[in-house]
mmCIF file of C-alpha atoms and ligand atoms in Angstrom:
data_model
loop_
_atom_site.group_PDB
_atom_site.id
_atom_site.type_symbol
_atom_site.label_atom_id
_atom_site.label_comp_id
_atom_site.label_asym_id
_atom_site.label_seq_id
_atom_site.Cartn_x
_atom_site.Cartn_y
_atom_site.Cartn_z
ATOM 1 C CA LEU A 1 90.838 233.999 233.718
ATOM 2 C CA LEU A 2 91.742 230.549 234.973
ATOM 3 C CA ILE A 3 95.213 229.186 234.213
ATOM 4 C CA ASP A 4 96.553 225.667 234.786
ATOM 5 C CA ILE A 5 99.288 223.491 233.290
ATOM 6 C CA SER A 6 97.090 221.289 231.063
ATOM 7 C CA GLU A 7 93.593 220.991 229.581
ATOM 8 C CA LYS A 8 93.050 218.031 231.891
ATOM 9 C CA SER A 9 93.822 220.100 235.031
ATOM 10 C CA LEU A 10 91.581 222.898 233.731
ATOM 11 C CA GLU A 11 88.712 220.420 233.239
ATOM 12 C CA LYS A 12 89.219 219.185 236.790
ATOM 13 C CA GLY A 13 89.187 222.768 238.092
ATOM 14 C CA MET A 14 86.047 223.646 236.116
ATOM 15 C CA ALA A 15 84.314 220.482 237.369
ATOM 16 C CA THR A 16 85.052 221.590 240.961
ATOM 17 C CA ILE A 17 83.648 225.057 240.258
ATOM 18 C CA VAL A 18 80.483 223.574 238.678
ATOM 19 C CA GLY A 19 80.077 221.199 241.658
ATOM 20 C CA ASN A 20 80.386 224.119 244.106
ATOM 21 C CA LEU A 21 77.872 226.228 242.148
ATOM 22 C CA ASP A 22 75.400 223.292 242.056
ATOM 23 C CA ARG A 23 75.710 222.960 245.837
ATOM 24 C CA MET A 24 74.942 226.695 246.186
ATOM 25 C CA ILE A 25 71.866 226.313 243.925
ATOM 26 C CA ALA A 26 70.663 223.374 246.053
ATOM 27 C CA LYS A 27 71.018 225.575 249.158
ATOM 28 C CA GLY A 28 69.162 228.436 247.457
ATOM 29 C CA THR A 29 72.069 230.898 247.741
ATOM 30 C CA ILE A 30 72.334 231.385 243.947
ATOM 31 C CA THR A 31 70.114 230.775 240.898
ATOM 32 C CA GLU A 32 70.681 228.730 237.705
ATOM 33 C CA ALA A 33 71.168 232.077 235.914
ATOM 34 C CA ASP A 34 73.929 233.067 238.374
ATOM 35 C CA LYS A 35 75.655 229.750 237.695
ATOM 36 C CA LYS A 36 75.428 230.226 233.926
ATOM 37 C CA ALA A 37 76.786 233.792 234.160
ATOM 38 C CA THR A 38 79.659 232.696 236.413
ATOM 39 C CA ILE A 39 80.711 229.891 234.087
ATOM 40 C CA GLU A 40 80.428 232.095 231.010
ATOM 41 C CA ASN A 41 82.701 234.614 232.741
ATOM 42 C CA ILE A 42 85.557 232.121 233.105
ATOM 43 C CA ILE A 43 88.097 231.878 230.291
ATOM 44 C CA THR A 44 90.707 229.133 230.580
ATOM 45 C CA TYR A 45 94.369 229.161 229.515
ATOM 46 C CA THR A 46 97.276 226.743 229.663
ATOM 47 C CA ASP A 47 99.852 229.472 229.035
ATOM 48 C CA ILE A 48 100.599 231.941 231.840
ATOM 49 C CA ALA A 49 101.596 234.792 229.518
ATOM 50 C CA ASP A 50 98.361 234.560 227.484
ATOM 51 C CA GLY A 51 96.220 234.466 230.609
ATOM 52 C CA VAL A 52 97.698 237.351 232.610
ATOM 53 C CA VAL A 53 98.696 239.833 229.938
ATOM 54 C CA ASN A 54 95.962 242.404 230.705
ATOM 55 C CA ALA A 55 95.138 241.393 234.279
ATOM 56 C CA ASP A 56 95.053 243.932 237.133
ATOM 57 C CA LEU A 57 95.313 241.133 239.685
ATOM 58 C CA VAL A 58 96.800 237.625 239.560
ATOM 59 C CA VAL A 59 96.057 235.182 242.396
ATOM 60 C CA GLU A 60 98.538 232.322 242.252
ATOM 61 C CA ALA A 61 97.280 229.040 243.777
ATOM 62 C CA ALA A 62 99.698 226.476 242.338
ATOM 63 C CA THR A 63 101.133 223.519 244.277
ATOM 64 C CA GLU A 64 102.870 224.490 247.561
ATOM 65 C CA ASN A 65 106.493 224.290 246.429
ATOM 66 C CA VAL A 66 108.985 227.160 246.816
ATOM 67 C CA THR A 67 110.907 226.548 243.576
ATOM 68 C CA LEU A 68 107.687 226.268 241.566
ATOM 69 C CA LYS A 69 106.229 229.471 243.064
ATOM 70 C CA LEU A 70 109.460 231.458 242.565
ATOM 71 C CA ASN A 71 109.485 230.388 238.901
ATOM 72 C CA ILE A 72 105.865 231.401 238.431
ATOM 73 C CA PHE A 73 106.449 234.836 240.012
ATOM 74 C CA LYS A 74 109.603 235.400 237.925
ATOM 75 C CA GLN A 75 107.504 234.699 234.846
ATOM 76 C CA LEU A 76 104.650 236.937 236.084
ATOM 77 C CA SER A 77 107.163 239.715 236.684
ATOM 78 C CA GLU A 78 108.283 239.444 233.038
ATOM 79 C CA VAL A 79 104.837 239.392 231.426
ATOM 80 C CA CYS A 80 102.624 241.545 233.664
ATOM 81 C CA ASN A 81 102.400 245.291 233.854
ATOM 82 C CA GLU A 82 104.626 246.727 236.703
ATOM 83 C CA ASN A 83 101.497 247.694 238.660
ATOM 84 C CA THR A 84 99.592 244.420 238.363
ATOM 85 C CA ILE A 85 98.991 243.142 241.893
ATOM 86 C CA LEU A 86 100.540 239.686 242.332
ATOM 87 C CA ALA A 87 98.873 237.694 245.128
ATOM 88 C CA SER A 88 99.694 234.216 246.397
ATOM 89 C CA ASN A 89 97.343 231.781 248.141
ATOM 90 C CA THR A 90 100.336 230.123 249.825
ATOM 91 C CA SER A 91 99.685 228.762 253.311
ATOM 92 C CA SER A 92 103.328 228.734 254.420
ATOM 93 C CA ILE A 93 105.825 230.231 251.970
ATOM 94 C CA SER A 94 107.237 233.673 252.788
ATOM 95 C CA ILE A 95 105.570 236.469 250.776
ATOM 96 C CA THR A 96 108.781 238.492 251.157
ATOM 97 C CA GLN A 97 110.779 235.648 249.559
ATOM 98 C CA ILE A 98 108.275 235.366 246.703
ATOM 99 C CA ALA A 99 108.413 239.169 246.238
ATOM 100 C CA SER A 100 112.225 239.067 246.079
ATOM 101 C CA VAL A 101 112.139 237.620 242.539
ATOM 102 C CA VAL A 102 109.693 240.244 241.237
ATOM 103 C CA LYS A 103 110.670 243.572 239.649
ATOM 104 C CA ASN A 104 108.331 245.637 241.825
ATOM 105 C CA PRO A 105 108.020 243.750 245.169
ATOM 106 C CA ALA A 106 105.728 246.450 246.576
ATOM 107 C CA ARG A 107 102.767 244.879 244.708
ATOM 108 C CA VAL A 108 103.202 241.310 246.011
ATOM 109 C CA ILE A 109 100.790 240.196 248.759
ATOM 110 C CA GLY A 110 99.420 237.023 250.357
ATOM 111 C CA MET A 111 95.740 236.169 249.892
ATOM 112 C CA HIS A 112 95.317 233.013 251.954
ATOM 113 C CA PHE A 113 91.823 231.609 251.404
ATOM 114 C CA MET A 114 90.633 228.903 253.790
ATOM 115 C CA ASN A 115 89.408 225.510 252.647
ATOM 116 C CA PRO A 116 86.575 224.913 251.688
ATOM 117 C CA VAL A 117 86.760 228.329 250.016
ATOM 118 C CA PRO A 118 83.043 228.714 249.068
ATOM 119 C CA ILE A 119 82.050 228.210 252.717
ATOM 120 C CA MET A 120 84.834 229.739 254.807
ATOM 121 C CA LYS A 121 84.577 233.507 255.297
ATOM 122 C CA LEU A 122 88.182 234.232 256.264
ATOM 123 C CA VAL A 123 90.914 235.463 253.954
ATOM 124 C CA GLU A 124 94.259 236.017 255.675
ATOM 125 C CA ILE A 125 95.852 239.001 253.919
ATOM 126 C CA ILE A 126 99.618 238.833 254.322
ATOM 127 C CA ARG A 127 101.777 241.911 253.915
ATOM 128 C CA GLY A 128 105.292 241.157 252.741
ATOM 129 C CA TYR A 129 108.187 243.348 253.910
ATOM 130 C CA ASN A 130 107.722 245.706 250.942
ATOM 131 C CA THR A 131 103.957 245.495 250.357
ATOM 132 C CA THR A 132 102.459 249.014 250.234
ATOM 133 C CA ASP A 133 99.425 250.322 252.152
ATOM 134 C CA GLU A 134 97.730 251.007 248.811
ATOM 135 C CA VAL A 135 98.085 247.423 247.560
ATOM 136 C CA THR A 136 96.940 246.100 250.954
ATOM 137 C CA LYS A 137 93.855 248.346 250.906
ATOM 138 C CA THR A 138 92.940 247.287 247.350
ATOM 139 C CA ILE A 139 93.108 243.599 248.322
ATOM 140 C CA MET A 140 91.253 244.112 251.632
ATOM 141 C CA ASP A 141 88.447 245.967 249.771
ATOM 142 C CA LEU A 142 88.314 243.352 247.016
ATOM 143 C CA SER A 143 88.020 240.542 249.577
ATOM 144 C CA VAL A 144 85.009 242.295 251.131
ATOM 145 C CA LYS A 145 83.460 242.608 247.645
ATOM 146 C CA LEU A 146 83.919 238.838 247.276
ATOM 147 C CA GLY A 147 81.809 238.396 250.424
ATOM 148 C CA LYS A 148 84.796 237.448 252.583
ATOM 149 C CA THR A 149 86.129 238.779 255.875
ATOM 150 C CA PRO A 150 89.762 239.775 255.316
ATOM 151 C CA VAL A 151 92.232 239.998 258.198
ATOM 152 C CA GLU A 152 95.543 241.800 257.731
ATOM 153 C CA VAL A 153 98.664 240.125 259.131
ATOM 154 C CA ASN A 154 102.417 240.475 258.719
ATOM 155 C CA ASP A 155 104.709 238.052 256.936
ATOM 156 C CA TYR A 156 106.284 235.738 259.524
ATOM 157 C CA PRO A 157 106.382 231.917 259.361
ATOM 158 C CA GLY A 158 102.905 230.367 259.557
ATOM 159 C CA PHE A 159 101.322 233.865 259.382
ATOM 160 C CA VAL A 160 98.550 233.775 262.042
ATOM 161 C CA ALA A 161 96.235 230.905 261.047
ATOM 162 C CA ASN A 162 98.839 228.158 260.844
ATOM 163 C CA ARG A 163 101.039 229.591 263.614
ATOM 164 C CA ILE A 164 98.204 228.878 266.035
ATOM 165 C CA LEU A 165 96.535 225.889 264.350
ATOM 166 C CA MET A 166 99.606 223.755 263.608
ATOM 167 C CA PRO A 167 101.051 223.744 267.170
ATOM 168 C CA MET A 168 97.575 222.676 268.368
ATOM 169 C CA ILE A 169 97.501 219.816 265.861
ATOM 170 C CA ASN A 170 101.107 218.892 266.714
ATOM 171 C CA GLU A 171 100.287 218.889 270.452
ATOM 172 C CA SER A 172 97.286 216.634 269.853
ATOM 173 C CA ILE A 173 99.551 214.184 267.971
ATOM 174 C CA GLU A 174 102.096 214.423 270.827
ATOM 175 C CA THR A 175 99.282 213.673 273.314
ATOM 176 C CA LEU A 176 98.423 210.535 271.324
ATOM 177 C CA TYR A 177 102.132 209.623 270.952
ATOM 178 C CA ASN A 178 102.630 209.936 274.734
ATOM 179 C CA GLY A 179 99.702 207.584 275.347
ATOM 180 C CA VAL A 180 97.692 210.151 277.289
ATOM 181 C CA ALA A 181 94.522 209.346 275.330
ATOM 182 C CA GLY A 182 93.311 207.688 272.115
ATOM 183 C CA VAL A 183 92.343 209.258 268.780
ATOM 184 C CA SER A 184 88.607 209.561 269.358
ATOM 185 C CA GLU A 185 89.103 210.646 273.005
ATOM 186 C CA ILE A 186 91.402 213.529 271.970
ATOM 187 C CA ASP A 187 89.043 214.635 269.200
ATOM 188 C CA THR A 188 85.979 214.327 271.445
ATOM 189 C CA VAL A 189 87.595 216.518 274.139
ATOM 190 C CA MET A 190 88.269 219.253 271.593
ATOM 191 C CA LYS A 191 84.891 218.961 269.836
ATOM 192 C CA LEU A 192 82.661 218.842 272.907
ATOM 193 C CA GLY A 193 84.914 220.717 275.312
ATOM 194 C CA MET A 194 86.096 223.543 273.073
ATOM 195 C CA ALA A 195 83.210 223.604 270.571
ATOM 196 C CA HIS A 196 85.518 222.868 267.648
ATOM 197 C CA PRO A 197 83.473 221.551 264.696
ATOM 198 C CA MET A 198 86.157 218.934 263.994
ATOM 199 C CA GLY A 199 88.729 217.334 266.309
ATOM 200 C CA PRO A 200 92.389 218.284 265.673
ATOM 201 C CA LEU A 201 93.392 214.767 264.524
ATOM 202 C CA GLN A 202 90.483 214.584 262.100
ATOM 203 C CA LEU A 203 91.346 218.090 260.883
ATOM 204 C CA ALA A 204 94.983 217.028 260.374
ATOM 205 C CA ASP A 205 93.792 214.081 258.251
ATOM 206 C CA PHE A 206 91.594 216.437 256.278
ATOM 207 C CA ILE A 207 94.391 218.993 255.659
ATOM 208 C CA GLY A 208 96.867 216.202 254.807
ATOM 209 C CA LEU A 209 99.549 215.004 257.237
ATOM 210 C CA ASP A 210 102.270 215.833 254.689
ATOM 211 C CA VAL A 211 100.968 219.414 254.497
ATOM 212 C CA CYS A 212 100.893 219.692 258.337
ATOM 213 C CA LEU A 213 104.464 218.362 258.536
ATOM 214 C CA SER A 214 105.702 220.737 255.884
ATOM 215 C CA ILE A 215 104.092 223.796 257.568
ATOM 216 C CA LEU A 216 105.520 222.802 260.975
ATOM 217 C CA ASN A 217 108.957 222.478 259.381
ATOM 218 C CA VAL A 218 108.629 225.950 257.850
ATOM 219 C CA MET A 219 107.910 227.363 261.337
ATOM 220 C CA TYR A 220 110.623 225.242 263.000
ATOM 221 C CA ASP A 221 113.218 226.418 260.449
ATOM 222 C CA GLY A 222 111.938 229.992 260.408
ATOM 223 C CA PHE A 223 111.881 230.606 264.174
ATOM 224 C CA LYS A 224 114.623 228.126 265.168
ATOM 225 C CA ASN A 225 112.404 227.343 268.144
ATOM 226 C CA PRO A 226 111.979 223.696 269.290
ATOM 227 C CA LYS A 227 108.353 224.348 270.222
ATOM 228 C CA TYR A 228 107.493 223.949 266.524
ATOM 229 C CA ALA A 229 109.410 220.650 266.104
ATOM 230 C CA PRO A 230 107.071 218.132 264.440
ATOM 231 C CA CYS A 231 106.078 215.162 266.616
ATOM 232 C CA PRO A 232 108.063 212.017 265.595
ATOM 233 C CA LEU A 233 104.748 210.153 265.140
ATOM 234 C CA LEU A 234 103.684 212.692 262.503
ATOM 235 C CA VAL A 235 107.063 212.324 260.752
ATOM 236 C CA ASN A 236 106.732 208.516 260.773
ATOM 237 C CA MET A 237 103.169 208.558 259.458
ATOM 238 C CA VAL A 238 104.162 210.766 256.524
ATOM 239 C CA MET A 239 107.164 208.537 255.745
ATOM 240 C CA ALA A 240 104.853 205.506 255.864
ATOM 241 C CA GLY A 241 102.525 207.139 253.323
ATOM 242 C CA LYS A 242 99.669 207.598 255.815
ATOM 243 C CA LEU A 243 98.654 211.095 254.747
ATOM 244 C CA GLY A 244 95.042 211.228 255.941
ATOM 245 C CA VAL A 245 91.909 211.433 253.767
ATOM 246 C CA LYS A 246 93.829 211.681 250.473
ATOM 247 C CA SER A 247 95.741 208.408 251.049
ATOM 248 C CA GLY A 248 92.796 206.578 252.651
ATOM 249 C CA GLU A 249 94.336 206.403 256.137
ATOM 250 C CA GLY A 250 95.748 208.706 258.786
ATOM 251 C CA PHE A 251 94.475 208.801 262.343
ATOM 252 C CA TYR A 252 91.221 207.438 260.908
ATOM 253 C CA ASP A 253 90.462 204.816 258.260
ATOM 254 C CA TYR A 254 88.761 206.323 255.197
ATOM 255 C CA SER A 255 88.430 203.136 253.124
ATOM 256 C CA GLU A 256 84.658 203.009 253.634
ATOM 257 C CA SER A 257 83.700 206.586 254.492
ATOM 258 C CA LYS A 258 85.348 210.007 254.457
ATOM 259 C CA LYS A 259 83.565 210.931 257.686
ATOM 260 C CA ALA A 260 86.257 209.790 260.147
ATOM 261 C CA GLU A 261 83.939 207.275 261.802
ATOM 262 C CA LYS A 262 86.541 204.528 262.140
ATOM 263 C CA VAL A 263 89.846 205.003 263.985
ATOM 264 C CA ALA A 264 92.799 203.584 261.963
ATOM 265 C CA LYS A 265 93.778 200.034 262.972
ATOM 266 C CA MET A 266 97.136 201.291 264.276
ATOM 267 C CA PHE A 267 95.387 203.419 266.943
ATOM 268 C CA ALA A 268 92.275 201.299 267.590
HETATM 269 N N1 NAD B 301 94.249 222.621 249.937
HETATM 270 C C1 NAD B 301 94.027 223.457 250.934
HETATM 271 O O1 NAD B 301 93.316 223.137 251.899
HETATM 272 C C2 NAD B 301 94.623 224.843 250.924
HETATM 273 C C3 NAD B 301 94.139 225.795 251.851
HETATM 274 C C4 NAD B 301 94.685 227.080 251.819
HETATM 275 C C5 NAD B 301 95.704 227.375 250.930
HETATM 276 N N2 NAD B 301 96.173 226.432 250.065
HETATM 277 C C6 NAD B 301 97.263 226.786 249.149
HETATM 278 O O2 NAD B 301 96.762 226.815 247.822
HETATM 279 C C7 NAD B 301 97.783 226.410 246.908
HETATM 280 C C8 NAD B 301 97.292 225.227 246.093
HETATM 281 O O3 NAD B 301 96.979 224.153 246.959
HETATM 282 P P1 NAD B 301 96.242 222.831 246.454
HETATM 283 O O4 NAD B 301 96.037 221.981 247.645
HETATM 284 O O5 NAD B 301 95.085 223.213 245.594
HETATM 285 O O6 NAD B 301 97.408 222.224 245.538
HETATM 286 P P2 NAD B 301 97.319 221.144 244.361
HETATM 287 O O7 NAD B 301 98.712 220.731 244.112
HETATM 288 O O8 NAD B 301 96.272 220.130 244.700
HETATM 289 O O9 NAD B 301 96.728 221.964 243.127
HETATM 290 C C9 NAD B 301 97.430 223.007 242.546
HETATM 291 C C10 NAD B 301 96.970 223.280 241.121
HETATM 292 O O10 NAD B 301 97.976 224.109 240.550
HETATM 293 C C11 NAD B 301 98.295 223.615 239.272
HETATM 294 N N3 NAD B 301 99.656 224.005 238.912
HETATM 295 C C12 NAD B 301 100.828 223.400 239.264
HETATM 296 N N4 NAD B 301 101.866 224.044 238.702
HETATM 297 C C13 NAD B 301 101.358 225.077 237.986
HETATM 298 C C14 NAD B 301 101.929 226.091 237.173
HETATM 299 N N5 NAD B 301 103.235 226.169 236.977
HETATM 300 N N6 NAD B 301 101.099 226.973 236.589
HETATM 301 C C15 NAD B 301 99.758 226.913 236.785
HETATM 302 N N7 NAD B 301 99.165 225.973 237.546
HETATM 303 C C16 NAD B 301 99.950 225.071 238.131
HETATM 304 C C17 NAD B 301 98.099 222.110 239.362
HETATM 305 O O11 NAD B 301 97.915 221.519 238.087
HETATM 306 C C18 NAD B 301 96.839 222.030 240.235
HETATM 307 O O12 NAD B 301 95.653 222.134 239.473
HETATM 308 C C19 NAD B 301 99.009 226.102 247.768
HETATM 309 O O13 NAD B 301 99.839 227.230 247.823
HETATM 310 C C20 NAD B 301 98.410 225.811 249.144
HETATM 311 O O14 NAD B 301 99.309 226.057 250.189
HETATM 312 C C21 NAD B 301 95.639 225.175 250.037
#
C-alpha cells in the first residue's frame, strides 16, 4: 500500500519504482513476470486512513520535517490498530520524539534505508527509548526477508550512519574552506587513498547540501558539542541556493553532466 499526498506524487513514485524494476531486469536480477507481480501488488492511496487501516506495518518516508512527521504519526496513532508497528525512514529526527505523540510508543521504530535503496544493503534499525525487543526483532527479521542487512542502533542524534558520515563531510568542507586543498584533490585523496567509491564533497552534493546542513545542526543541537558545528562555507552555500546535484551546482557543476566531472567555477 503506497500513500502520498496527491495522484501526481503517486505517479512520480510509481514511475521511480518501474524505472528501478526495469534496471533490475536489464541486470538479470528479476524477470518481466516479477516486475508485473510487484506492480500488481501495489495499491495506491491519497488518504492515510484508507491506506493504513488494516496494515500490520507502516513505514513513513515523508519529507524530513519534524512538524510534518509528528502530524503524520498522530494521525497514524488515531487510525491504526494499537499493535501496528509504526516505522520511520527518517535520517535525523529522534524516534523517541516521534514516538512521544503515539498512543503506544513501544511499537515505534526507525527503519533508515540507504539511498539508492534498491542497491544499498544496509538498513539502520533505530530503537527509540520505549521500543520493545519484540518490535525490534520483527523489524530486523523483516529486513532480512527484504534481502537487506539490518543493523540495530540506539536513538541518539545522527544514529550511527550520519554521526560518522556527516563529520567526515563537514571536515572535508572545512579542509577546502581552509585552503588546504581543492575540491578534486580532496575527493581524489579519499577515493584513491581510502577506497571510498565517491569523494566526500561529491557525496555531499549527491545527498544535498541543505540535507547535510540540517543533519549537522540536529547533531550540534542534540549534543551541544562544537565538533558538530557546520562549516561556515556549507552554511553560505546553502543560503546561496547551491545545494548540489538537485540545484545544478554545489562543489561541482552539474549543468552538463550529473557525474561530477567539472568542479564548480567558485572552486576551480
Ligand atoms: N533522499 C535520501 O537520500 C534519503 C536517504 C535516507 C533516508 N531518507 C529519508 O526519507 C524520507 C523522505 O526523503 P525524500 O528525500 O524522499 O523526501 P522528499 O521530500 O523528496 O519526498 C517525500 C515524499 O513524501 C511525500 N509526502 C509529503 N508529505 C506527506 C504526507 N503528509 N503524507 C504522505 N506523503 C507525504 C511527498 O509528496 C514526497 O513524495 C526523509 O525522512 C529522509 O530523511 C532520505
